[in-house]
XYZ file of C-alpha atoms in Angstrom:
663
model
C 0.000 0.000 0.000
C 2.804 2.396 0.950
C 4.534 1.572 -2.339
C 1.326 2.402 -4.223
C 0.943 5.707 -2.353
C 4.590 6.535 -3.049
C 4.119 5.748 -6.730
C 0.947 7.838 -6.968
C 2.587 10.741 -5.140
C 5.609 10.545 -7.436
C 3.305 10.544 -10.449
C 1.371 13.538 -9.146
C 4.614 15.354 -8.401
C 5.847 14.688 -11.942
C 2.557 15.883 -13.420
C 2.668 19.024 -11.279
C 6.261 19.716 -12.323
C 5.355 19.257 -15.973
C 2.371 21.569 -15.567
C 4.719 24.311 -14.367
C 6.696 24.150 -17.581
C 5.697 26.167 -20.569
C 6.045 29.753 -21.668
C 5.271 32.162 -18.796
C 3.560 34.425 -21.345
C 0.977 33.164 -23.801
C 0.597 34.364 -27.359
C -3.002 35.257 -28.217
C -3.704 32.918 -31.146
C -4.350 34.128 -34.682
C -7.846 32.672 -34.424
C -8.752 35.350 -31.836
C -7.623 38.410 -33.819
C -9.309 39.769 -36.946
C -7.258 42.397 -38.777
C -9.299 45.316 -40.094
C -9.541 45.520 -43.909
C -8.050 48.541 -45.723
C -5.382 49.047 -43.061
C -1.629 48.517 -43.361
C -1.779 44.866 -42.366
C -5.245 44.410 -43.782
C -3.832 45.283 -47.200
C -0.855 42.945 -46.766
C -3.105 40.035 -45.835
C -5.449 40.894 -48.692
C -2.506 40.774 -51.123
C -1.484 37.410 -49.698
C -5.033 36.122 -50.044
C -5.765 37.460 -53.528
C -2.343 37.144 -55.150
C 0.401 35.355 -53.207
C -1.460 32.247 -52.099
C -3.266 31.678 -55.437
C 0.081 32.194 -57.184
C 1.746 29.656 -54.909
C -1.015 27.097 -55.442
C -0.730 27.630 -59.204
C 3.040 27.123 -59.004
C 2.476 23.903 -57.071
C 0.494 22.801 -60.112
C 2.745 24.120 -62.883
C 6.060 23.219 -61.210
C 5.048 19.643 -60.483
C 4.644 19.803 -56.727
C 1.213 18.109 -56.833
C 2.427 15.684 -59.489
C 5.127 14.470 -57.119
C 2.502 13.371 -54.600
C 0.405 11.733 -57.311
C 3.404 9.755 -58.572
C 4.433 8.847 -55.027
C 1.007 7.268 -54.594
C 1.868 5.048 -57.559
C 5.646 4.480 -57.320
C 7.506 3.064 -60.290
C 11.037 2.118 -61.304
C 10.618 4.142 -64.493
C 10.895 7.497 -62.692
C 14.288 9.220 -62.454
C 13.383 11.612 -59.653
C 16.392 13.921 -59.955
C 15.466 14.738 -63.553
C 12.099 16.319 -62.694
C 12.276 17.244 -58.997
C 14.379 20.327 -58.412
C 14.969 19.954 -54.691
C 14.357 17.245 -52.133
C 12.289 19.730 -50.124
C 9.861 20.657 -52.916
C 7.024 19.046 -50.914
C 7.245 21.913 -48.426
C 5.924 24.427 -50.969
C 2.586 22.620 -50.750
C 2.649 22.512 -46.947
C 3.605 26.163 -46.505
C 0.951 27.354 -48.934
C -1.733 25.357 -47.119
C -0.522 26.870 -43.852
C -0.850 30.405 -45.189
C -4.276 29.647 -46.682
C -5.376 28.302 -43.295
C -4.345 31.510 -41.530
C -6.072 33.669 -44.119
C -9.336 31.798 -43.630
C -9.614 33.540 -40.260
C -9.786 36.983 -41.830
C -11.558 35.903 -45.009
C -13.796 32.825 -44.493
C -14.003 31.023 -47.816
C -15.690 27.640 -48.286
C -14.245 27.237 -51.780
C -10.729 27.682 -50.410
C -11.419 25.160 -47.634
C -12.664 22.663 -50.216
C -9.625 23.275 -52.424
C -7.264 22.637 -49.505
C -9.210 19.476 -48.746
C -8.728 18.272 -52.323
C -4.974 18.895 -52.077
C -4.860 16.946 -48.813
C -6.422 13.983 -50.624
C -3.430 13.992 -52.962
C -0.982 14.344 -50.076
C -2.587 11.554 -48.032
C -2.479 9.129 -50.954
C 1.312 9.487 -51.114
C 1.849 8.499 -47.492
C 3.443 5.106 -46.976
C 1.770 2.555 -44.706
C 4.070 3.284 -41.766
C 3.503 7.054 -42.037
C 6.661 8.025 -43.941
C 5.862 10.827 -46.374
C 8.692 12.064 -48.556
C 8.013 11.992 -52.273
C 11.690 12.420 -53.214
C 12.185 8.798 -52.187
C 8.739 7.213 -52.409
C 8.261 7.939 -56.128
C 11.073 5.480 -56.891
C 12.836 4.011 -53.830
C 15.418 2.339 -56.097
C 16.444 5.639 -57.674
C 15.312 8.500 -55.447
C 16.378 12.127 -55.657
C 20.175 12.349 -55.655
C 20.102 14.231 -52.325
C 18.090 11.518 -50.589
C 20.507 8.652 -50.096
C 19.883 4.980 -50.772
C 17.755 4.528 -47.660
C 15.854 6.603 -45.135
C 17.746 9.131 -42.988
C 21.278 8.322 -44.247
C 21.684 11.774 -45.800
C 19.452 13.666 -43.383
C 22.302 15.657 -41.885
C 23.535 16.698 -45.319
C 20.941 17.057 -48.071
C 17.841 14.879 -47.792
C 15.631 17.329 -45.839
C 13.351 14.506 -44.666
C 12.977 16.112 -41.235
C 12.727 19.608 -42.724
C 9.755 18.338 -44.720
C 8.286 16.941 -41.508
C 8.647 20.306 -39.780
C 6.777 22.266 -42.416
C 4.117 19.562 -42.652
C 3.487 19.629 -38.895
C 3.373 23.435 -38.730
C 0.881 23.542 -41.599
C -1.237 20.755 -40.121
C -1.462 22.501 -36.733
C -2.504 25.764 -38.418
C -5.074 23.968 -40.578
C -6.563 22.279 -37.519
C -6.721 25.554 -35.565
C -8.315 27.402 -38.473
C -10.823 24.788 -39.639
C -11.328 22.318 -36.805
C -10.645 19.513 -39.281
C -8.104 16.894 -38.207
C -7.571 15.607 -41.750
C -4.143 17.163 -42.217
C -3.266 16.775 -38.535
C -3.721 13.016 -38.788
C -1.420 12.853 -41.811
C 1.242 14.878 -40.010
C 0.960 12.865 -36.810
C 1.463 9.622 -38.723
C 4.709 10.966 -40.197
C 5.753 12.350 -36.813
C 5.074 8.958 -35.214
C 7.186 7.303 -37.915
C 10.046 9.667 -37.087
C 9.689 9.055 -33.343
C 9.939 5.311 -33.988
C 12.858 5.450 -36.428
C 15.027 8.400 -35.390
C 16.639 8.545 -31.971
C 19.438 7.230 -29.808
C 18.047 3.762 -29.100
C 19.299 0.560 -30.650
C 18.004 0.145 -34.180
C 17.202 3.819 -34.620
C 18.934 6.266 -36.949
C 20.887 8.578 -34.659
C 20.768 11.705 -36.801
C 19.655 15.298 -36.297
C 17.997 17.596 -38.851
C 20.335 18.895 -41.532
C 17.963 21.838 -41.910
C 16.258 22.704 -38.669
C 12.560 23.462 -38.208
C 11.241 20.098 -36.999
C 12.288 21.091 -33.464
C 9.803 23.938 -33.073
C 7.154 22.151 -35.155
C 7.241 19.092 -32.880
C 7.099 21.362 -29.836
C 3.980 22.936 -31.348
C 2.506 19.488 -31.961
C 3.178 18.583 -28.325
C 1.376 21.692 -27.102
C -1.579 20.964 -29.383
C -1.917 17.246 -28.617
C -0.368 16.901 -25.166
C 1.661 13.882 -26.363
C 5.069 14.198 -24.747
C 6.809 11.931 -27.272
C 6.827 14.847 -29.717
C 8.554 17.148 -27.230
C 11.018 14.388 -26.386
C 11.869 14.009 -30.074
C 12.353 17.769 -30.461
C 14.706 17.760 -27.485
C 16.609 14.771 -28.904
C 17.181 16.681 -32.148
C 18.762 19.482 -30.129
C 20.529 17.436 -27.466
C 22.392 15.359 -30.054
C 23.446 18.254 -32.240
C 27.241 18.317 -32.264
C 27.354 14.683 -31.134
C 26.712 12.883 -34.430
C 29.063 12.281 -37.350
C 28.418 15.666 -38.986
C 30.014 18.608 -37.195
C 30.135 21.982 -38.962
C 29.270 25.603 -38.313
C 27.145 25.812 -41.462
C 24.402 23.720 -39.835
C 25.187 24.769 -36.245
C 26.387 21.237 -35.474
C 29.950 22.258 -34.596
C 29.284 21.720 -30.888
C 26.372 20.914 -28.566
C 23.712 23.609 -28.598
C 24.028 24.400 -24.876
C 27.699 25.268 -25.494
C 26.928 27.689 -28.311
C 26.970 31.424 -27.657
C 27.432 32.930 -31.133
C 25.115 32.971 -34.152
C 26.936 31.183 -36.960
C 26.353 29.415 -40.242
C 23.296 29.299 -42.483
C 21.069 32.045 -41.080
C 17.734 30.316 -41.735
C 18.810 27.031 -40.199
C 20.229 28.967 -37.265
C 17.117 31.063 -36.652
C 14.857 28.024 -36.748
C 17.145 26.144 -34.368
C 17.366 29.022 -31.896
C 13.559 29.313 -31.906
C 13.349 25.578 -31.282
C 15.803 25.934 -28.396
C 13.541 28.566 -26.851
C 10.563 26.217 -27.222
C 12.372 23.341 -25.548
C 13.717 25.662 -22.850
C 10.209 26.806 -21.983
C 8.484 23.437 -22.243
C 11.093 21.496 -20.257
C 12.372 24.200 -17.915
C 15.951 23.440 -18.989
C 18.012 26.361 -17.672
C 21.035 25.438 -19.813
C 18.940 25.968 -22.925
C 17.706 29.317 -21.638
C 21.273 30.454 -20.910
C 22.456 29.399 -24.372
C 19.635 31.001 -26.342
C 19.977 34.210 -24.296
C 23.671 34.395 -25.220
C 23.001 33.705 -28.898
C 20.232 36.327 -29.059
C 22.552 38.900 -27.500
C 25.271 38.092 -30.016
C 22.841 38.695 -32.882
C 21.458 41.983 -31.595
C 24.797 43.244 -30.318
C 26.911 42.449 -33.383
C 25.164 40.765 -36.337
C 21.863 42.557 -36.809
C 21.121 44.811 -39.750
C 19.227 48.037 -39.154
C 16.396 46.503 -41.194
C 16.183 43.600 -38.747
C 17.639 41.233 -41.312
C 20.430 38.748 -40.624
C 22.933 36.897 -42.771
C 25.824 38.955 -44.108
C 27.274 36.457 -46.571
C 26.060 34.975 -49.840
C 28.502 32.110 -49.294
C 26.526 29.661 -47.204
C 23.648 32.165 -46.870
C 25.323 32.748 -43.560
C 26.009 34.987 -40.610
C 29.317 36.770 -40.900
C 31.841 37.631 -38.234
C 30.975 40.065 -35.486
C 30.200 43.508 -36.962
C 30.472 42.155 -40.515
C 27.469 43.937 -42.034
C 28.125 44.842 -45.693
C 25.352 46.610 -47.551
C 25.366 45.880 -51.292
C 26.503 42.303 -50.798
C 24.284 41.671 -47.782
C 22.329 38.436 -48.065
C 19.568 38.915 -45.492
C 17.446 36.087 -46.835
C 13.708 36.675 -46.451
C 13.363 33.298 -44.714
C 16.053 34.333 -42.220
C 14.071 37.452 -41.324
C 10.970 35.331 -40.763
C 13.054 33.064 -38.520
C 14.086 36.126 -36.502
C 10.425 36.961 -35.912
C 9.898 33.427 -34.606
C 12.923 33.740 -32.335
C 12.054 37.165 -30.939
C 8.453 36.184 -30.270
C 9.644 33.182 -28.278
C 12.185 35.272 -26.381
C 9.366 37.577 -25.328
C 7.220 34.630 -24.260
C 10.154 33.420 -22.139
C 11.096 36.724 -20.543
C 8.235 39.207 -21.023
C 10.517 42.070 -22.035
C 9.434 44.562 -24.695
C 12.929 44.665 -26.193
C 12.226 41.393 -27.976
C 9.062 42.796 -29.544
C 11.039 45.908 -30.526
C 13.346 43.652 -32.530
C 10.422 41.648 -33.875
C 8.740 44.849 -35.056
C 11.910 46.126 -36.728
C 12.359 42.861 -38.599
C 8.677 42.617 -39.485
C 8.270 46.102 -40.973
C 11.593 46.124 -42.794
C 13.397 42.812 -43.226
C 10.333 40.612 -43.816
C 7.866 42.593 -45.917
C 10.648 43.894 -48.153
C 10.709 40.330 -49.490
C 7.240 40.604 -51.047
C 6.035 43.239 -53.505
C 3.136 45.474 -52.531
C 0.765 43.560 -54.806
C 1.919 40.213 -53.409
C 3.124 38.848 -56.749
C 6.923 39.309 -56.800
C 9.633 38.441 -54.338
C 13.161 38.894 -53.107
C 15.327 36.038 -51.898
C 18.086 38.264 -50.399
C 17.396 41.805 -49.169
C 20.505 44.012 -49.589
C 20.788 47.510 -48.146
C 22.339 49.036 -51.268
C 22.155 48.495 -55.012
C 24.050 49.832 -58.002
C 21.496 48.378 -60.423
C 24.123 45.991 -61.789
C 24.997 43.591 -58.983
C 22.755 40.496 -59.277
C 21.887 39.488 -55.728
C 18.906 37.138 -56.048
C 19.269 33.357 -55.833
C 18.658 33.061 -59.586
C 21.294 35.704 -60.422
C 18.813 38.537 -60.983
C 18.665 42.038 -59.538
C 14.918 42.686 -59.459
C 11.899 41.148 -57.777
C 10.883 37.817 -59.318
C 7.481 36.084 -59.586
C 8.998 32.809 -58.332
C 12.290 31.004 -57.806
C 13.464 27.491 -58.590
C 14.228 27.206 -54.899
C 10.907 28.661 -53.796
C 11.440 28.692 -50.030
C 11.038 32.470 -49.673
C 7.786 32.990 -51.656
C 6.108 30.010 -50.001
C 7.403 31.088 -46.593
C 5.822 34.517 -47.105
C 2.605 32.693 -48.035
C 2.478 31.164 -44.605
C 3.914 34.036 -42.601
C 2.058 37.176 -43.712
C -1.424 35.805 -42.872
C -0.124 34.669 -39.463
C 0.673 38.237 -38.342
C -2.611 38.580 -36.362
C -1.152 36.072 -33.909
C 1.628 38.462 -32.903
C -0.540 41.380 -31.752
C -1.259 40.436 -28.144
C -0.107 38.199 -25.307
C -1.455 37.388 -21.854
C -0.100 36.324 -18.496
C -2.412 35.795 -15.539
C -4.592 38.930 -15.470
C -2.283 40.932 -17.699
C -2.933 41.784 -21.340
C 0.120 42.780 -23.376
C -0.410 45.049 -26.377
C 2.675 44.202 -28.416
C 2.028 45.384 -31.977
C -0.245 48.120 -33.243
C -2.718 47.438 -36.031
C -6.411 47.876 -36.716
C -8.178 44.768 -35.428
C -11.106 43.302 -33.530
C -10.176 40.659 -31.000
C -11.703 38.326 -28.436
C -9.112 37.526 -25.790
C -9.274 35.167 -22.829
C -7.905 36.828 -19.692
C -8.014 34.805 -16.516
C -11.395 33.097 -16.450
C -13.165 35.694 -18.576
C -13.221 37.145 -22.079
C -12.463 40.645 -23.279
C -13.480 41.997 -26.672
C -11.331 44.812 -28.058
C -11.418 47.046 -31.089
C -8.202 48.761 -32.107
C -8.020 51.520 -34.701
C -4.858 53.176 -35.985
C -2.962 54.359 -39.048
C 0.287 53.015 -37.639
C 3.060 52.906 -38.883
C 2.340 56.212 -40.634
C 0.787 57.998 -37.649
C 1.552 57.283 -34.011
C -2.005 57.400 -32.704
C -3.789 54.250 -31.523
C -7.235 53.885 -29.969
C -8.244 50.691 -28.144
C -11.921 50.386 -27.221
C -13.318 47.852 -24.774
C -16.323 46.293 -26.493
C -17.092 43.705 -23.838
C -15.502 42.554 -20.610
C -16.495 39.782 -18.258
C -12.941 39.275 -16.982
C -13.291 41.950 -14.305
C -10.157 43.867 -13.381
C -7.015 43.297 -15.381
C -3.876 45.176 -16.330
C -3.319 46.382 -19.876
C 0.377 46.694 -20.633
C 1.096 48.852 -23.671
C 4.505 48.471 -25.295
C 6.379 51.743 -25.586
C 8.604 51.046 -28.614
C 12.327 51.443 -28.239
C 12.354 53.993 -31.057
C 10.016 56.160 -28.950
C 12.478 55.942 -26.050
C 15.524 57.013 -28.072
C 16.766 53.422 -28.494
C 17.326 52.108 -32.009
C 17.989 48.551 -30.817
C 18.550 47.078 -27.338
C 22.339 47.241 -27.746
C 25.020 49.730 -28.806
C 25.065 48.443 -32.397
C 23.093 51.514 -33.558
C 22.269 54.856 -31.978
C 20.381 58.003 -32.916
C 22.742 60.678 -34.208
C 20.465 63.634 -33.538
C 19.313 65.451 -30.405
C 15.626 64.766 -30.915
C 13.586 63.588 -27.941
C 10.294 62.050 -28.913
C 7.323 62.090 -26.577
C 4.549 59.618 -25.920
C 1.360 59.668 -23.884
C -1.594 57.488 -22.899
C -5.118 58.509 -21.953
C -8.027 56.459 -20.638
C -11.403 58.052 -21.302
C -9.677 61.406 -21.778
C -7.632 61.287 -18.563
C -3.856 61.117 -18.849
C -2.069 58.103 -17.417
C 1.309 58.420 -15.690
C 3.849 56.816 -18.030
C 6.960 58.090 -16.282
C 7.965 54.586 -15.213
C 7.738 51.497 -17.375
C 7.679 47.797 -16.552
C 10.079 45.985 -18.884
C 9.249 48.490 -21.607
C 5.474 48.535 -20.987
C 3.173 51.199 -19.603
C 0.851 49.417 -17.174
C -2.806 50.413 -16.773
C -4.537 48.450 -14.023
C -8.270 48.993 -13.579
C -11.698 47.431 -13.717
C -12.523 47.866 -17.366
C -16.019 48.466 -18.591
C -17.689 48.498 -21.961
C -16.938 51.728 -23.831
C -13.625 52.473 -22.133
C -11.172 53.924 -24.642
C -7.391 53.890 -24.343
C -5.690 56.459 -26.568
C -1.975 56.042 -27.189
C 0.186 58.665 -28.874
C 3.758 58.353 -30.103
C 5.556 61.336 -31.608
C 6.858 60.464 -35.052
C 9.491 62.336 -36.958
C 12.498 61.379 -39.061
C 15.593 60.379 -37.122
C 19.230 60.012 -38.126
C 20.923 56.764 -37.129
C 24.613 55.897 -36.877
C 26.158 52.462 -36.541
C 28.708 51.331 -34.008
C 32.172 52.305 -35.246
C 33.103 48.616 -35.425
C 30.733 48.263 -38.398
C 33.237 49.178 -41.082
C 30.662 49.324 -43.896
C 28.706 52.119 -42.189
C 31.466 54.396 -40.900
C 30.842 57.990 -41.914
C 27.290 57.181 -42.922
C 23.813 57.762 -41.567
C 20.463 56.090 -42.081
C 16.984 57.560 -41.698
C 14.100 56.104 -39.706
C 10.608 57.239 -38.841
C 8.640 55.235 -36.322
C 9.299 51.526 -36.944
C 10.232 52.084 -40.594
C 13.707 52.279 -42.089
C 13.890 54.513 -45.180
C 16.053 54.381 -48.274
C 16.937 56.587 -51.231
C 16.170 55.058 -54.626
C 16.744 56.076 -58.233
C 13.108 56.512 -59.478
C 12.580 59.348 -56.999
C 15.990 61.015 -57.286
C 17.577 61.980 -60.620
C 21.155 62.198 -59.362
C 23.960 59.914 -58.217
C 22.967 58.544 -54.808
C 26.469 57.234 -54.157
C 27.817 60.799 -54.337
C 25.126 62.254 -52.103
C 25.986 63.715 -48.709
C 23.377 64.024 -45.963
C 23.899 67.009 -43.652
C 24.178 66.249 -39.949
C 21.223 68.542 -39.246
C 18.909 67.880 -42.193
C 15.727 69.859 -42.661
C 13.336 66.964 -43.126
C 9.854 67.300 -44.531
C 7.269 64.513 -44.355
C 4.582 63.991 -46.965
C 1.722 61.533 -47.197
C 1.626 60.123 -50.730
C -1.756 58.410 -51.051
C -1.157 57.400 -54.691
C 2.068 55.484 -54.135
C 2.107 51.860 -52.917
C -1.382 51.944 -51.378
C -0.420 55.128 -49.561
C 2.965 55.747 -47.956
C 4.726 58.530 -46.121
C 7.809 59.872 -47.898
C 10.603 61.918 -46.373
C 12.634 64.562 -48.160
C 15.560 66.828 -47.304
C 18.078 69.078 -49.077
C 21.400 67.279 -49.592
C 24.719 67.936 -51.248
C 25.501 66.070 -54.462
C 29.067 65.861 -55.718
C 29.938 65.718 -59.404
C 33.031 66.195 -61.536
C 33.407 69.151 -63.860
C 34.852 68.870 -67.346
C 38.210 70.177 -66.103
C 38.434 67.549 -63.350
C 37.302 69.571 -60.348
C 34.575 68.468 -57.940
C 31.529 70.679 -57.637
C 28.695 70.564 -55.141
C 25.017 71.071 -55.902
C 22.130 71.146 -53.453
C 19.369 68.734 -54.422
C 16.138 67.514 -52.879
C 16.541 63.912 -51.729
C 13.378 61.813 -51.459
C 13.279 58.739 -49.246
C 10.756 55.906 -49.312
C 10.217 53.043 -46.845
C 12.863 50.397 -47.433
C 10.265 47.659 -47.852
C 8.919 49.387 -50.989
C 12.140 49.630 -52.988
C 12.753 47.950 -56.383
C 9.163 48.189 -57.575
C 10.276 50.095 -60.670
C 13.247 48.033 -61.734
C 16.928 47.854 -60.924
C 18.935 50.964 -60.178
C 20.716 52.783 -57.384
C 19.450 52.381 -53.821
C 21.053 53.291 -50.507
C 19.957 52.846 -46.893
C 23.215 54.171 -45.442
C 24.033 57.590 -46.906
C 27.314 59.464 -46.826
C 27.219 62.005 -44.006
C 28.792 65.418 -43.700
C 31.577 65.823 -41.176
C 29.720 68.294 -38.961
C 28.186 66.968 -35.743
C 24.516 67.196 -34.808
C 23.409 70.228 -32.804
């Protein structure tokens, strides 16, 4: 009897300990937030819905992605997979597009789209092998699979096969589809593959002891654990991380050079790295492993302190699509892959959920408004793979050796990643902890949020990022008293980033204020970057937030060689650039004064309405007799995300600066 009691007590203790693990802060799911149409993000999601996602589905048809699943359902020795399948991860284009379509269904319910997704899932399900394995690059012809796949399962996973990368995107898409539709059709497919992986990949006798060559399965399996409660998925995610640096492949490119808990610098392929660091944060939160928390904290600091572009992008080098050395941040040759920026959003969101500090959302916002959406054209139909910070109109920087936005790429990871990411943005607006509601991003929306044991309905209206005024109205509240914590962005507190990598080079001091029902709230002290308003909220209460917005000059740390003697211009969360269609002079010979007389103009006809910035600058040119002359010209700046919509030509984020200091 005593043994039984001891066993039961031990079990209860274990369950209680497990219950304590998890993120201290909870992201309000995308299913609870409806973005308002005809707003900044409403227009981006509309473009994704009307252009990007249909384009991606059509490319899945025309580029043979669906065909691969059909042929895998009827395998044959006659197929030479490498001759018609471009990459061993082509399956993920289908998964990512379904994920994005699932998110968009929340803002735009569409039965035809749901039925179309269902028809695609029929094709996917038919290709799944009896034991759950689903990887068309091998299944189409197991005797002669794709050249990256190896002669049997998992043998090339750490190099080229991408079997576990495919699993990761499948699981993420299946979880989103289930959340959006309530259908478990895709979830069941994904769980069968995940179960196959749990059985076959691990450290036990008879298992393949390998880790993902391209990370993402780690955070996907953590998500599957949270959704299903089945701990085997979390255990597998932790195995993938625990054994990194302990298998036969050890290199910095795939962050396998040493165990993850010993890593403290961001290195190697920037997308792989970002996905892995996000997965480390997931495992840290869900297991309570302090070594993981310490490691991911150190890596995050290394990025933001020394390897972070002003646009929030990462990845300095084309070679290996990789992070560079500390302070290695070239502009024209910057890689800054769109997928790497998306990975940084994932990482920063998880860092906030771990620590509750607004600095992580500051970085998320910077990356979101600059490094991510620069990768997709305003109309949603053309894309960047890299995102450089300068262009001479000649250097071909895209993955297919082009220098303009493209409607698709042979390696289509970035367009399909944007498909899934842009419609997921509603899920980044708010977070909760206990009786605290965190207002993290600012966008027009209507939301129903669970706080404590009750529900709160909010309506937010704003023209952010163009105007720094936000109104949040309480539509309904049965949660009683709770605290609303409003993020005061770093840029509004004279902080470019939460490090000394960049600083404002002017003497401007921006103000901010908050009112509730017309009465000012004391915002003189902040709690981890948030203004806290604690009260018993009632229907009709209105919170009005104001941030001063004006152009600011930014300088980089002197260790950043590429930016010495240069300045960049920001306004609110947006980084600006100078581009050739709006300036008929040589941008590389332009000098920005240290005390520019900026003017701001709302241009409703350009790119669905943007705010441009202009200022008089000096432009150097050579006379016929070899002397240098100076002319004063009007320089026009546009938001960085909108550049290259009119073809290749000169573009600069970092402008030459005059020698005089700011007043």
